[in-house]
């Protein structure tokens, strides 16, 4: 890190020399990365922003997370595309922080580095049987149906039983449940990956259990996603009426939280509605409340494969005013299934040389400025290093949350520039990075090559009455990009 | 109501896209497909005064709207009756986001009506708008989505505030302690 402290006389501060370009590298091209780039370009006329991503494709979870049956949510990429096409902005795909280039190298090359590489791992339950086959992280399942190259060959087992258990009741859990339960004729005209569509067409899953460790008032999903799944054609929704009984603490929680109140009301309404004309092919969605997973059960017939989950009943106990957590009661029950999706939250992974708070799974920061350690001392700042999005706040929030998050991080950068805290050396920015990657034989995918992928995907989609047919392996993506 | 035919059609189209039942046939769409078209096709001529002549009984065909931006700066604009607030903001270079381009799927077009009296003149939000408002950043009692608000004569003089992140972004509102 000598480069950042030594020989200040060599450096000029940006506040005094405006004509000098401000070289900015954003790592990660999801919403946090693109919103940061957009706001940097706007706030600083001298800024040149390079966005790198480990994939050949941009847009992060807008491409690989947002459900295929939510095309209106993906419209935001129009805005991101305009950012990428800005004359002072470049996108370099196929460049991985940590292997193609190190953090130290990036910091030497650029005046400002903003890390926005999301959360690409999973929280773990830490209970027996978690590594049995048939137990997947929801992240993997989502990547699989969205054509992310890392999960192209996941091949989740949808054939060996009619039941799937999803642990967690957040929006990701609801997305996964909806994809399992929605008629495939309706999915066929979305941009769902074709390998996933074929497997879902063949799927024998008819019943999905959504298991929450707390009650219907605390369910983590939002009304929009809940309303949508409750409206699936020929779906029988099961909710135990006794689970819907509320306590004064529940009432208080709903009074203070509009989302919780509206979600609870939707669940109550669904519990009261009986299907009008039961059909034989009906699918079932069971909301299971006040149960936490205790152990994954192994199948007798298929060794190494999951056959169910042992659940412990819970009750809520207050830990702080307005905050209640689920405590086990020592009573257990078993629920059989052929597949389990753990949808209990994502988790970020650190890279070499990056301060990281392993407990919270985020980079320690104040308003987006990276702190040197987790002591919380706001004076120990990593000069020129910033963070945004899920890596900064943890894996929660919608796309729009990252807009405000980026505004905050960019405000911090601007303040540092104004106060002369950033120094410019002979950093070579883009040219230096491209040179280094070339020396390492990294095949960079610039935005115009992504545009080739984009138009090929649309062309293929067009043939199948889909908005796009995603190319789901790195080989295919690279081939189309280089052709 | 004096709405020229084209703008009425356009508003209808937006509404249609927005209000399509969430669970009916899946919504197909693509990254820069028809939604974008609806939005980015400038049609100032649509709002010419000729229709006022043809149908002419009403006087007000444009209303005055004041936007207060993040730095408390005011901007006064005229909006033709029938046009959505989001669209009007964009045509007048007001920095109102609209990530989903008016499909009621992002909440970034959130505006705060300054005066309760005006707020009460608006029709109640639909379930779909409320679902998005749930997630709006810095929600207030008088928050609405700009893409769902259509200019009408009663709203003449309304003042809309753009919520600011730097004013109140301290913690992620959705982060829960677990
Ligand atoms: C399944 C799912 C569905 C969702 N659906 C919705 C929805 O419908 N509506 C909504 O508003 N929000 C939705 N969200 C939330 C939204 O997607 C997130 O808030 C947002 O994507 C987070 O943005 P980010 O930029 O921090 O991370 P990401 O979007 O994850 O972007 C991170 C980027 O960094 C790249 N990257 C990772 N590691 C490296 C590395 N080492 N080097 C270089 N690049 C790297 C990745 O390839 C990726 O492109 C959903 C989230 C999930 C998980
Ligand atoms: N359409 C959309 O807008 C959309 C779609 C998908 C995702 N998203 C957003 O993306 C973010 C991530 O979603 P998410 O569903 O991954 O996270 P989430 O909303 O935080 O939900 C996590 C779920 O896992 C449970 N959980 C966590 N740890 C557990 C444990 N040890 N044992 C049992 N259960 C546990 C939580 O229960 P507790 O509540 O008890 O902790 C909760 O039900 C959210 O902010 C979400 O809104 C949005
Ligand atoms: S523009 Fe997305 S909700 Fe209004």
XYZ file of C-alpha atoms and ligand atoms in Angstrom, chain B residues 86 98-102 104-107 109 145 147, ligand 3:
17
model
C -43.511 10.954 -14.808
C -38.499 6.046 -13.819
C -36.555 2.806 -13.867
C -39.431 0.660 -15.141
C -40.637 3.383 -17.506
C -44.075 3.586 -16.010
C -45.571 0.248 -11.809
C -42.704 -2.117 -11.049
C -39.894 -0.066 -9.515
C -41.095 2.753 -7.178
C -40.847 7.615 -9.631
C -46.045 7.139 -7.865
C -46.122 7.209 -13.319
S -41.695 4.307 -13.162
Fe -41.472 2.438 -12.133
S -43.077 2.487 -10.690
Fe -43.319 4.370 -11.734
